[in-house]
Amino acid sequence: MGLDIFDIKICKSPAAIKDEKIKLMTPGPVQTAENVMEARSRAFTNPDLDESFYDFYKETCDLFAKELHSSGDVYILGGEGILGLEAACASLTEPGDRVLVIDNGIFGKGFADFVSIYQGEPVLYMCDYHRPVDVNALKLFLDKDSSFKYATVVHSDTPSGVLNPVDKICPLLKSYGILTVVDTVTGMFAEELDIDAYMIDIACGGSQKALSAPPGLTFVTVSKDAMEAMECRNTPVRSFYANLLAFKTYYEDKWFPYTMPASCIYGLRTALDNLIADTNHLYRHKCIASAVRRALVAAGLELYLEDGYASSVTVINVPEGLEDSQILGRMRTGYGIMIAGCFDILAGKVIRIGHMGNNANVTDVAETLDALGKVLTELGFKCKAGMKEIFLNSLEAEMVV
């Protein structure tokens, strides 16, 4: 059988940027399968008037609910993943609402902006950015102050690569009567996720991460408690486009609040079908991520995190004396591989390799690590070991365990 157990079982051929021949190994967007791109090119009618499209949309939402173990409603929104995060806050927040913003990463802190926009009062619970949220410490905080309408938390933080234990955080919050909003744009389908068991009220995902579709769509799960909170508002939702309530009766009324991007949703459905057929995907993500970290550390590179590594992205401190732009530029121009730097407080300090979705395969990750080793050598950094070899040997060891 060999290392092929760590490869994608279906639609192995990703659509390339043909004129540049760039291999996309960023932490989203990721490589997209050819059948997804073909589905996006299908002929379509007017999705507002074609009743069969309402059936297709609902079937797709129901598939998401099944895969995510959600008994609540699922909606696909016409916008990148950030739209889902803002829509959750817009739909729940009323003026003066206290909202707990769990801040142990750039995107975690970013929720405070959405809460403020809709006139809520964000209360930041600040944690170490180098490790997951400490659930016991959070409980001690809540014992002193738990008067929050809802709390926000990031499942898998893309800038830092930290994975938070939402399976413990959200039930804890719910035990205090606090609704939960989870950004799982990068975590969804790369990590274990059980919406009902984890007591998540609103979970937000994105098309361009582990699902391996192009950017442009977000999908949200909405629990009965979250829907009730939205319906019982004293003031109207202060947005039209970011109003989740506007979708509640779309199927019964055969009416969408705005024209759905049909082509994007056709592609999304095919990407979801691919993922459902790929029963090995969570195991593959976990093993590849672990092998990548072993290879980087063996080479003498330093990981940004101290603990709590996600399976979707690995974040590496830029070696002393080098600049992120040097590494990223040579990776792209010299080897045709695009990896990412970062932004905000991590701008210029780290580089990131995305190994989620269709990127999570042996061939592309090995090639990326091999190229990174060569680039670092060219720039004067002496690698202590061959990263490609360590990576492949680590995966072989996983097969024996």
Short mmCIF file of N, CA and C in Angstrom, two decimals, residues 58-232:
data_model
loop_
_atom_site.label_atom_id
_atom_site.label_comp_id
_atom_site.label_asym_id
_atom_site.label_seq_id
_atom_site.Cartn_x
_atom_site.Cartn_y
_atom_site.Cartn_z
N LYS A 58 -30.90 23.45 -0.68
CA LYS A 58 -31.29 22.82 0.58
C LYS A 58 -30.60 21.46 0.77
N GLU A 59 -30.54 20.67 -0.30
CA GLU A 59 -29.86 19.38 -0.21
C GLU A 59 -28.40 19.56 0.19
N THR A 60 -27.78 20.60 -0.37
CA THR A 60 -26.38 20.89 -0.05
C THR A 60 -26.24 21.31 1.40
N CYS A 61 -27.14 22.16 1.86
CA CYS A 61 -27.12 22.58 3.28
C CYS A 61 -27.34 21.39 4.20
N ASP A 62 -28.24 20.49 3.80
CA ASP A 62 -28.51 19.31 4.62
C ASP A 62 -27.30 18.38 4.69
N LEU A 63 -26.54 18.30 3.59
CA LEU A 63 -25.32 17.50 3.60
C LEU A 63 -24.29 18.09 4.55
N PHE A 64 -24.18 19.42 4.54
CA PHE A 64 -23.28 20.07 5.49
C PHE A 64 -23.70 19.72 6.93
N ALA A 65 -25.00 19.83 7.19
CA ALA A 65 -25.50 19.54 8.55
C ALA A 65 -25.16 18.11 8.96
N LYS A 66 -25.32 17.17 8.05
CA LYS A 66 -25.01 15.77 8.35
C LYS A 66 -23.53 15.58 8.65
N GLU A 67 -22.66 16.14 7.80
CA GLU A 67 -21.22 15.97 7.98
C GLU A 67 -20.71 16.65 9.24
N LEU A 68 -21.38 17.74 9.64
CA LEU A 68 -20.94 18.49 10.82
C LEU A 68 -21.69 18.08 12.08
N HIS A 69 -22.61 17.12 11.96
CA HIS A 69 -23.39 16.63 13.11
C HIS A 69 -24.18 17.77 13.75
N SER A 70 -24.88 18.50 12.92
CA SER A 70 -25.66 19.64 13.39
C SER A 70 -27.14 19.38 13.18
N SER A 71 -27.91 19.55 14.25
CA SER A 71 -29.37 19.42 14.14
C SER A 71 -30.02 20.77 13.85
N GLY A 72 -29.21 21.82 13.78
CA GLY A 72 -29.73 23.15 13.49
C GLY A 72 -29.81 23.44 12.01
N ASP A 73 -30.05 24.68 11.68
CA ASP A 73 -30.14 25.10 10.28
C ASP A 73 -28.74 25.39 9.74
N VAL A 74 -28.57 25.19 8.44
CA VAL A 74 -27.33 25.54 7.75
C VAL A 74 -27.67 26.44 6.58
N TYR A 75 -26.89 27.50 6.43
CA TYR A 75 -27.09 28.42 5.31
C TYR A 75 -25.76 28.66 4.62
N ILE A 76 -25.82 28.74 3.30
CA ILE A 76 -24.66 29.10 2.48
C ILE A 76 -24.84 30.56 2.07
N LEU A 77 -23.86 31.38 2.38
CA LEU A 77 -23.95 32.81 2.10
C LEU A 77 -22.98 33.20 0.99
N GLY A 78 -23.40 34.15 0.20
CA GLY A 78 -22.60 34.61 -0.93
C GLY A 78 -21.55 35.61 -0.51
N GLY A 79 -20.45 35.12 0.04
CA GLY A 79 -19.35 35.98 0.46
C GLY A 79 -18.27 35.14 1.11
N GLU A 80 -17.06 35.66 1.18
CA GLU A 80 -15.93 34.97 1.78
C GLU A 80 -16.19 34.73 3.27
N GLY A 81 -15.37 33.88 3.90
CA GLY A 81 -15.61 33.44 5.27
C GLY A 81 -15.84 34.54 6.28
N ILE A 82 -15.24 35.70 6.07
CA ILE A 82 -15.43 36.83 6.99
C ILE A 82 -16.90 37.22 7.07
N LEU A 83 -17.64 37.03 5.98
CA LEU A 83 -19.06 37.37 6.00
C LEU A 83 -19.79 36.54 7.06
N GLY A 84 -19.45 35.26 7.18
CA GLY A 84 -20.10 34.42 8.17
C GLY A 84 -19.84 34.92 9.59
N LEU A 85 -18.60 35.34 9.86
CA LEU A 85 -18.26 35.85 11.19
C LEU A 85 -19.04 37.12 11.50
N GLU A 86 -19.08 38.03 10.53
CA GLU A 86 -19.82 39.27 10.76
C GLU A 86 -21.31 39.01 10.87
N ALA A 87 -21.84 38.09 10.05
CA ALA A 87 -23.27 37.80 10.09
C ALA A 87 -23.67 37.23 11.45
N ALA A 88 -22.82 36.39 12.03
CA ALA A 88 -23.12 35.84 13.36
C ALA A 88 -23.24 36.96 14.39
N CYS A 89 -22.28 37.89 14.35
CA CYS A 89 -22.30 39.01 15.31
C CYS A 89 -23.43 39.97 15.01
N ALA A 90 -23.66 40.27 13.74
CA ALA A 90 -24.74 41.19 13.37
C ALA A 90 -26.10 40.66 13.81
N SER A 91 -26.29 39.35 13.66
CA SER A 91 -27.60 38.76 13.93
C SER A 91 -27.87 38.58 15.42
N LEU A 92 -26.82 38.47 16.22
CA LEU A 92 -27.01 38.26 17.65
C LEU A 92 -26.90 39.55 18.48
N THR A 93 -26.10 40.49 18.01
CA THR A 93 -25.75 41.64 18.85
C THR A 93 -26.81 42.74 18.81
N GLU A 94 -27.21 43.20 19.99
CA GLU A 94 -28.05 44.39 20.13
C GLU A 94 -27.27 45.44 20.91
N PRO A 95 -27.63 46.70 20.78
CA PRO A 95 -26.91 47.76 21.49
C PRO A 95 -26.81 47.47 22.99
N GLY A 96 -25.59 47.54 23.49
CA GLY A 96 -25.35 47.34 24.92
C GLY A 96 -25.09 45.91 25.34
N ASP A 97 -25.27 44.93 24.43
CA ASP A 97 -24.99 43.53 24.78
C ASP A 97 -23.52 43.34 25.13
N ARG A 98 -23.26 42.69 26.25
CA ARG A 98 -21.89 42.32 26.59
C ARG A 98 -21.56 41.00 25.89
N VAL A 99 -20.41 41.01 25.21
CA VAL A 99 -19.99 39.84 24.45
C VAL A 99 -18.56 39.49 24.86
N LEU A 100 -18.37 38.23 25.23
CA LEU A 100 -17.04 37.77 25.61
C LEU A 100 -16.27 37.38 24.35
N VAL A 101 -15.15 38.05 24.13
CA VAL A 101 -14.30 37.79 22.96
C VAL A 101 -13.04 37.07 23.46
N ILE A 102 -12.95 35.79 23.18
CA ILE A 102 -11.78 35.01 23.61
C ILE A 102 -10.64 35.27 22.64
N ASP A 103 -9.60 35.89 23.15
CA ASP A 103 -8.54 36.44 22.32
C ASP A 103 -7.23 35.69 22.58
N ASN A 104 -6.94 34.68 21.74
CA ASN A 104 -5.61 34.08 21.77
C ASN A 104 -5.06 33.95 20.36
N GLY A 105 -5.41 34.95 19.54
CA GLY A 105 -4.93 34.98 18.17
C GLY A 105 -5.50 36.18 17.45
N ILE A 106 -4.93 36.48 16.29
CA ILE A 106 -5.33 37.66 15.54
C ILE A 106 -6.81 37.63 15.18
N PHE A 107 -7.31 36.50 14.70
CA PHE A 107 -8.72 36.43 14.34
C PHE A 107 -9.62 36.39 15.57
N GLY A 108 -9.12 35.83 16.65
CA GLY A 108 -9.90 35.84 17.89
C GLY A 108 -10.18 37.25 18.34
N LYS A 109 -9.13 38.07 18.39
CA LYS A 109 -9.29 39.47 18.77
C LYS A 109 -10.17 40.23 17.79
N GLY A 110 -10.11 39.84 16.52
CA GLY A 110 -10.85 40.55 15.48
C GLY A 110 -12.35 40.55 15.67
N PHE A 111 -12.88 39.57 16.40
CA PHE A 111 -14.32 39.53 16.67
C PHE A 111 -14.78 40.80 17.39
N ALA A 112 -13.90 41.41 18.16
CA ALA A 112 -14.28 42.61 18.91
C ALA A 112 -14.75 43.73 17.97
N ASP A 113 -14.15 43.80 16.79
CA ASP A 113 -14.55 44.84 15.82
C ASP A 113 -15.98 44.63 15.36
N PHE A 114 -16.35 43.39 15.09
CA PHE A 114 -17.73 43.12 14.65
C PHE A 114 -18.73 43.44 15.76
N VAL A 115 -18.38 43.07 16.98
CA VAL A 115 -19.27 43.36 18.11
C VAL A 115 -19.47 44.86 18.25
N SER A 116 -18.40 45.61 18.13
CA SER A 116 -18.48 47.08 18.27
C SER A 116 -19.27 47.71 17.15
N ILE A 117 -19.09 47.21 15.92
CA ILE A 117 -19.82 47.76 14.78
C ILE A 117 -21.32 47.72 15.03
N TYR A 118 -21.79 46.64 15.67
CA TYR A 118 -23.22 46.47 15.91
C TYR A 118 -23.62 46.91 17.32
N GLN A 119 -22.78 47.78 17.90
CA GLN A 119 -23.06 48.51 19.15
C GLN A 119 -23.13 47.60 20.38
N GLY A 120 -22.45 46.45 20.31
CA GLY A 120 -22.29 45.64 21.50
C GLY A 120 -21.07 46.09 22.28
N GLU A 121 -20.88 45.51 23.44
CA GLU A 121 -19.73 45.83 24.29
C GLU A 121 -18.81 44.62 24.35
N PRO A 122 -17.71 44.61 23.56
CA PRO A 122 -16.80 43.46 23.60
C PRO A 122 -15.95 43.48 24.86
N VAL A 123 -15.86 42.34 25.51
CA VAL A 123 -15.00 42.18 26.68
C VAL A 123 -13.95 41.14 26.30
N LEU A 124 -12.71 41.57 26.19
CA LEU A 124 -11.65 40.67 25.74
C LEU A 124 -11.12 39.81 26.89
N TYR A 125 -11.10 38.51 26.65
CA TYR A 125 -10.43 37.58 27.55
C TYR A 125 -9.13 37.20 26.86
N MET A 126 -8.03 37.81 27.29
CA MET A 126 -6.76 37.69 26.59
C MET A 126 -5.95 36.51 27.10
N CYS A 127 -5.39 35.75 26.16
CA CYS A 127 -4.62 34.56 26.48
C CYS A 127 -3.28 34.61 25.74
N ASP A 128 -2.43 33.66 26.07
CA ASP A 128 -1.14 33.50 25.41
C ASP A 128 -1.37 33.10 23.95
N TYR A 129 -0.77 33.86 23.03
CA TYR A 129 -0.95 33.57 21.60
C TYR A 129 -0.16 32.35 21.14
N HIS A 130 0.69 31.80 22.00
CA HIS A 130 1.53 30.67 21.60
C HIS A 130 0.97 29.32 22.00
N ARG A 131 -0.25 29.30 22.54
CA ARG A 131 -0.81 28.03 23.01
C ARG A 131 -2.33 28.12 23.03
N PRO A 132 -3.02 26.99 23.15
CA PRO A 132 -4.49 27.00 23.17
C PRO A 132 -5.04 27.67 24.43
N VAL A 133 -6.32 27.97 24.40
CA VAL A 133 -7.01 28.51 25.56
C VAL A 133 -6.98 27.49 26.70
N ASP A 134 -6.64 27.96 27.89
CA ASP A 134 -6.66 27.13 29.09
C ASP A 134 -8.10 27.11 29.62
N VAL A 135 -8.76 25.97 29.51
CA VAL A 135 -10.17 25.88 29.87
C VAL A 135 -10.37 26.10 31.37
N ASN A 136 -9.46 25.61 32.19
CA ASN A 136 -9.60 25.80 33.64
C ASN A 136 -9.48 27.27 34.02
N ALA A 137 -8.57 27.98 33.39
CA ALA A 137 -8.42 29.41 33.66
C ALA A 137 -9.66 30.16 33.19
N LEU A 138 -10.21 29.75 32.06
CA LEU A 138 -11.43 30.39 31.57
C LEU A 138 -12.57 30.19 32.56
N LYS A 139 -12.66 29.01 33.14
CA LYS A 139 -13.72 28.75 34.12
C LYS A 139 -13.58 29.67 35.34
N LEU A 140 -12.36 29.87 35.79
CA LEU A 140 -12.14 30.76 36.93
C LEU A 140 -12.59 32.18 36.60
N PHE A 141 -12.35 32.60 35.36
CA PHE A 141 -12.81 33.93 34.93
C PHE A 141 -14.33 34.00 34.92
N LEU A 142 -14.96 32.95 34.39
CA LEU A 142 -16.42 32.95 34.29
C LEU A 142 -17.09 32.86 35.66
N ASP A 143 -16.42 32.24 36.60
CA ASP A 143 -16.98 32.19 37.96
C ASP A 143 -17.14 33.59 38.55
N LYS A 144 -16.30 34.51 38.08
CA LYS A 144 -16.36 35.89 38.57
C LYS A 144 -17.24 36.78 37.70
N ASP A 145 -17.31 36.47 36.41
CA ASP A 145 -18.08 37.31 35.48
C ASP A 145 -18.57 36.45 34.32
N SER A 146 -19.89 36.24 34.29
CA SER A 146 -20.46 35.42 33.21
C SER A 146 -21.69 36.07 32.59
N SER A 147 -21.85 37.36 32.78
CA SER A 147 -23.04 38.05 32.26
C SER A 147 -22.81 38.48 30.81
N PHE A 148 -22.73 37.49 29.94
CA PHE A 148 -22.51 37.75 28.52
C PHE A 148 -23.64 37.11 27.71
N LYS A 149 -24.05 37.81 26.66
CA LYS A 149 -25.09 37.23 25.78
C LYS A 149 -24.51 36.07 24.98
N TYR A 150 -23.34 36.29 24.43
CA TYR A 150 -22.67 35.21 23.70
C TYR A 150 -21.16 35.42 23.80
N ALA A 151 -20.43 34.39 23.42
CA ALA A 151 -18.97 34.44 23.41
C ALA A 151 -18.48 34.01 22.04
N THR A 152 -17.34 34.54 21.64
CA THR A 152 -16.73 34.16 20.37
C THR A 152 -15.40 33.48 20.62
N VAL A 153 -15.09 32.51 19.80
CA VAL A 153 -13.81 31.81 19.92
C VAL A 153 -13.42 31.27 18.55
N VAL A 154 -12.14 31.23 18.28
CA VAL A 154 -11.63 30.67 17.03
C VAL A 154 -11.23 29.22 17.27
N HIS A 155 -11.72 28.36 16.44
CA HIS A 155 -11.38 26.94 16.54
C HIS A 155 -9.93 26.72 16.13
N SER A 156 -9.60 27.12 14.92
CA SER A 156 -8.24 26.96 14.39
C SER A 156 -7.80 28.30 13.83
N ASP A 157 -6.86 28.95 14.50
CA ASP A 157 -6.43 30.29 14.12
C ASP A 157 -5.41 30.21 12.98
N THR A 158 -5.77 30.72 11.81
CA THR A 158 -4.91 30.59 10.64
C THR A 158 -3.59 31.34 10.77
N PRO A 159 -3.57 32.55 11.33
CA PRO A 159 -2.27 33.26 11.43
C PRO A 159 -1.24 32.56 12.31
N SER A 160 -1.68 31.97 13.44
CA SER A 160 -0.73 31.37 14.37
C SER A 160 -0.67 29.85 14.27
N GLY A 161 -1.72 29.23 13.73
CA GLY A 161 -1.78 27.77 13.64
C GLY A 161 -2.22 27.09 14.91
N VAL A 162 -2.75 27.85 15.89
CA VAL A 162 -3.16 27.24 17.14
C VAL A 162 -4.55 26.61 17.02
N LEU A 163 -4.74 25.49 17.68
CA LEU A 163 -6.03 24.78 17.69
C LEU A 163 -6.60 24.86 19.09
N ASN A 164 -7.77 25.48 19.22
CA ASN A 164 -8.41 25.62 20.53
C ASN A 164 -9.40 24.48 20.78
N PRO A 165 -9.50 24.00 22.01
CA PRO A 165 -10.39 22.87 22.33
C PRO A 165 -11.85 23.32 22.45
N VAL A 166 -12.48 23.57 21.32
CA VAL A 166 -13.86 24.05 21.36
C VAL A 166 -14.80 22.98 21.90
N ASP A 167 -14.37 21.73 21.88
CA ASP A 167 -15.19 20.66 22.46
C ASP A 167 -15.32 20.81 23.97
N LYS A 168 -14.41 21.54 24.59
CA LYS A 168 -14.48 21.81 26.03
C LYS A 168 -14.90 23.25 26.32
N ILE A 169 -14.46 24.17 25.48
CA ILE A 169 -14.75 25.59 25.70
C ILE A 169 -16.24 25.89 25.57
N CYS A 170 -16.86 25.38 24.50
CA CYS A 170 -18.27 25.73 24.25
C CYS A 170 -19.22 25.11 25.28
N PRO A 171 -19.07 23.84 25.66
CA PRO A 171 -19.93 23.33 26.74
C PRO A 171 -19.75 24.11 28.05
N LEU A 172 -18.53 24.55 28.33
CA LEU A 172 -18.31 25.36 29.53
C LEU A 172 -19.10 26.66 29.45
N LEU A 173 -19.01 27.34 28.33
CA LEU A 173 -19.74 28.59 28.15
C LEU A 173 -21.25 28.37 28.26
N LYS A 174 -21.74 27.31 27.65
CA LYS A 174 -23.18 27.03 27.69
C LYS A 174 -23.66 26.73 29.11
N SER A 175 -22.77 26.18 29.93
CA SER A 175 -23.16 25.89 31.31
C SER A 175 -23.43 27.17 32.11
N TYR A 176 -22.91 28.28 31.61
CA TYR A 176 -23.18 29.58 32.23
C TYR A 176 -24.29 30.33 31.49
N GLY A 177 -24.95 29.66 30.54
CA GLY A 177 -26.03 30.29 29.79
C GLY A 177 -25.55 31.23 28.70
N ILE A 178 -24.32 31.05 28.23
CA ILE A 178 -23.73 31.93 27.21
C ILE A 178 -23.79 31.24 25.85
N LEU A 179 -24.35 31.91 24.87
CA LEU A 179 -24.35 31.39 23.51
C LEU A 179 -22.93 31.37 22.96
N THR A 180 -22.68 30.51 21.98
CA THR A 180 -21.32 30.36 21.46
C THR A 180 -21.27 30.60 19.95
N VAL A 181 -20.29 31.37 19.52
CA VAL A 181 -20.02 31.62 18.10
C VAL A 181 -18.59 31.16 17.84
N VAL A 182 -18.42 30.24 16.90
CA VAL A 182 -17.10 29.65 16.64
C VAL A 182 -16.68 29.92 15.20
N ASP A 183 -15.52 30.54 15.07
CA ASP A 183 -14.87 30.67 13.77
C ASP A 183 -14.10 29.38 13.53
N THR A 184 -14.66 28.53 12.66
CA THR A 184 -13.98 27.29 12.30
C THR A 184 -13.72 27.24 10.80
N VAL A 185 -13.46 28.44 10.25
CA VAL A 185 -13.21 28.56 8.81
C VAL A 185 -12.04 27.65 8.41
N THR A 186 -10.98 27.64 9.21
CA THR A 186 -9.83 26.79 8.90
C THR A 186 -9.94 25.41 9.56
N GLY A 187 -10.65 25.32 10.67
CA GLY A 187 -10.76 24.04 11.36
C GLY A 187 -11.73 23.07 10.71
N MET A 188 -12.80 23.61 10.12
CA MET A 188 -13.85 22.75 9.57
C MET A 188 -13.30 21.82 8.48
N PHE A 189 -13.51 20.54 8.67
CA PHE A 189 -13.10 19.46 7.77
C PHE A 189 -11.60 19.16 7.81
N ALA A 190 -10.84 19.91 8.61
CA ALA A 190 -9.44 19.55 8.85
C ALA A 190 -9.27 18.95 10.24
N GLU A 191 -10.25 19.23 11.12
CA GLU A 191 -10.21 18.75 12.50
C GLU A 191 -11.54 18.09 12.85
N GLU A 192 -11.54 17.29 13.89
CA GLU A 192 -12.79 16.73 14.39
C GLU A 192 -13.74 17.88 14.77
N LEU A 193 -14.99 17.76 14.37
CA LEU A 193 -15.96 18.82 14.67
C LEU A 193 -17.35 18.21 14.75
N ASP A 194 -17.95 18.29 15.93
CA ASP A 194 -19.30 17.77 16.15
C ASP A 194 -20.11 18.91 16.76
N ILE A 195 -20.88 19.60 15.92
CA ILE A 195 -21.55 20.83 16.34
C ILE A 195 -22.47 20.61 17.53
N ASP A 196 -23.29 19.59 17.48
CA ASP A 196 -24.24 19.35 18.58
C ASP A 196 -23.52 18.91 19.85
N ALA A 197 -22.59 17.97 19.74
CA ALA A 197 -21.89 17.48 20.92
C ALA A 197 -21.06 18.57 21.58
N TYR A 198 -20.51 19.49 20.76
CA TYR A 198 -19.68 20.56 21.30
C TYR A 198 -20.51 21.76 21.76
N MET A 199 -21.83 21.69 21.55
CA MET A 199 -22.75 22.75 21.97
C MET A 199 -22.42 24.10 21.33
N ILE A 200 -22.12 24.06 20.03
CA ILE A 200 -21.82 25.29 19.28
C ILE A 200 -23.12 25.86 18.73
N ASP A 201 -23.38 27.12 19.02
CA ASP A 201 -24.62 27.74 18.54
C ASP A 201 -24.51 28.25 17.11
N ILE A 202 -23.42 28.92 16.79
CA ILE A 202 -23.19 29.32 15.40
C ILE A 202 -21.75 28.95 15.06
N ALA A 203 -21.59 28.13 14.02
CA ALA A 203 -20.26 27.77 13.52
C ALA A 203 -20.12 28.32 12.11
N CYS A 204 -18.98 28.92 11.83
CA CYS A 204 -18.75 29.57 10.54
C CYS A 204 -17.62 28.88 9.80
N GLY A 205 -17.88 28.48 8.55
CA GLY A 205 -16.86 27.86 7.71
C GLY A 205 -16.64 28.66 6.45
N GLY A 206 -15.65 28.24 5.66
CA GLY A 206 -15.35 28.94 4.42
C GLY A 206 -14.98 27.96 3.32
N SER A 207 -15.27 28.34 2.09
CA SER A 207 -15.11 27.42 0.96
C SER A 207 -13.66 27.13 0.61
N GLN A 208 -12.75 28.07 0.90
CA GLN A 208 -11.39 27.99 0.34
C GLN A 208 -10.37 27.30 1.23
N LYS A 209 -10.83 26.68 2.31
CA LYS A 209 -9.89 26.03 3.22
C LYS A 209 -9.90 24.52 3.00
N ALA A 210 -10.17 23.73 4.02
CA ALA A 210 -10.06 22.28 3.89
C ALA A 210 -11.07 21.68 2.92
N LEU A 211 -12.13 22.42 2.63
CA LEU A 211 -13.11 21.92 1.66
C LEU A 211 -12.58 21.97 0.24
N SER A 212 -11.59 22.81 0.00
CA SER A 212 -10.88 22.86 -1.29
C SER A 212 -11.74 23.34 -2.45
N ALA A 213 -12.52 24.38 -2.21
CA ALA A 213 -13.23 25.08 -3.28
C ALA A 213 -12.63 26.49 -3.38
N PRO A 214 -12.87 27.21 -4.46
CA PRO A 214 -12.35 28.57 -4.55
C PRO A 214 -12.98 29.48 -3.49
N PRO A 215 -12.34 30.60 -3.17
CA PRO A 215 -12.92 31.52 -2.19
C PRO A 215 -14.19 32.16 -2.74
N GLY A 216 -15.06 32.61 -1.83
CA GLY A 216 -16.26 33.31 -2.26
C GLY A 216 -17.52 32.90 -1.55
N LEU A 217 -17.48 31.81 -0.76
CA LEU A 217 -18.66 31.36 -0.04
C LEU A 217 -18.34 31.12 1.43
N THR A 218 -19.31 31.37 2.28
CA THR A 218 -19.22 30.99 3.67
C THR A 218 -20.48 30.20 4.02
N PHE A 219 -20.40 29.34 5.01
CA PHE A 219 -21.56 28.57 5.44
C PHE A 219 -21.61 28.58 6.95
N VAL A 220 -22.81 28.67 7.47
CA VAL A 220 -22.98 28.77 8.91
C VAL A 220 -24.00 27.76 9.39
N THR A 221 -23.74 27.21 10.58
CA THR A 221 -24.73 26.38 11.25
C THR A 221 -25.35 27.23 12.36
N VAL A 222 -26.66 27.12 12.53
CA VAL A 222 -27.38 27.95 13.50
C VAL A 222 -28.24 27.04 14.37
N SER A 223 -27.96 27.02 15.67
CA SER A 223 -28.71 26.17 16.60
C SER A 223 -30.08 26.76 16.89
N LYS A 224 -30.92 25.96 17.53
CA LYS A 224 -32.24 26.45 17.93
C LYS A 224 -32.13 27.59 18.93
N ASP A 225 -31.18 27.49 19.84
CA ASP A 225 -30.98 28.56 20.83
C ASP A 225 -30.57 29.86 20.16
N ALA A 226 -29.67 29.76 19.17
CA ALA A 226 -29.23 30.96 18.47
C ALA A 226 -30.37 31.57 17.66
N MET A 227 -31.15 30.71 17.02
CA MET A 227 -32.28 31.22 16.23
C MET A 227 -33.30 31.90 17.14
N GLU A 228 -33.55 31.31 18.30
CA GLU A 228 -34.49 31.91 19.24
C GLU A 228 -33.99 33.28 19.71
N ALA A 229 -32.70 33.38 19.97
CA ALA A 229 -32.13 34.65 20.41
C ALA A 229 -32.27 35.72 19.34
N MET A 230 -32.12 35.33 18.08
CA MET A 230 -32.27 36.29 16.99
C MET A 230 -33.72 36.71 16.83
N GLU A 231 -34.63 35.75 16.96
CA GLU A 231 -36.05 36.05 16.79
C GLU A 231 -36.61 36.89 17.94
N CYS A 232 -35.98 36.81 19.11
CA CYS A 232 -36.48 37.53 20.29
C CYS A 232 -35.77 38.86 20.51
#
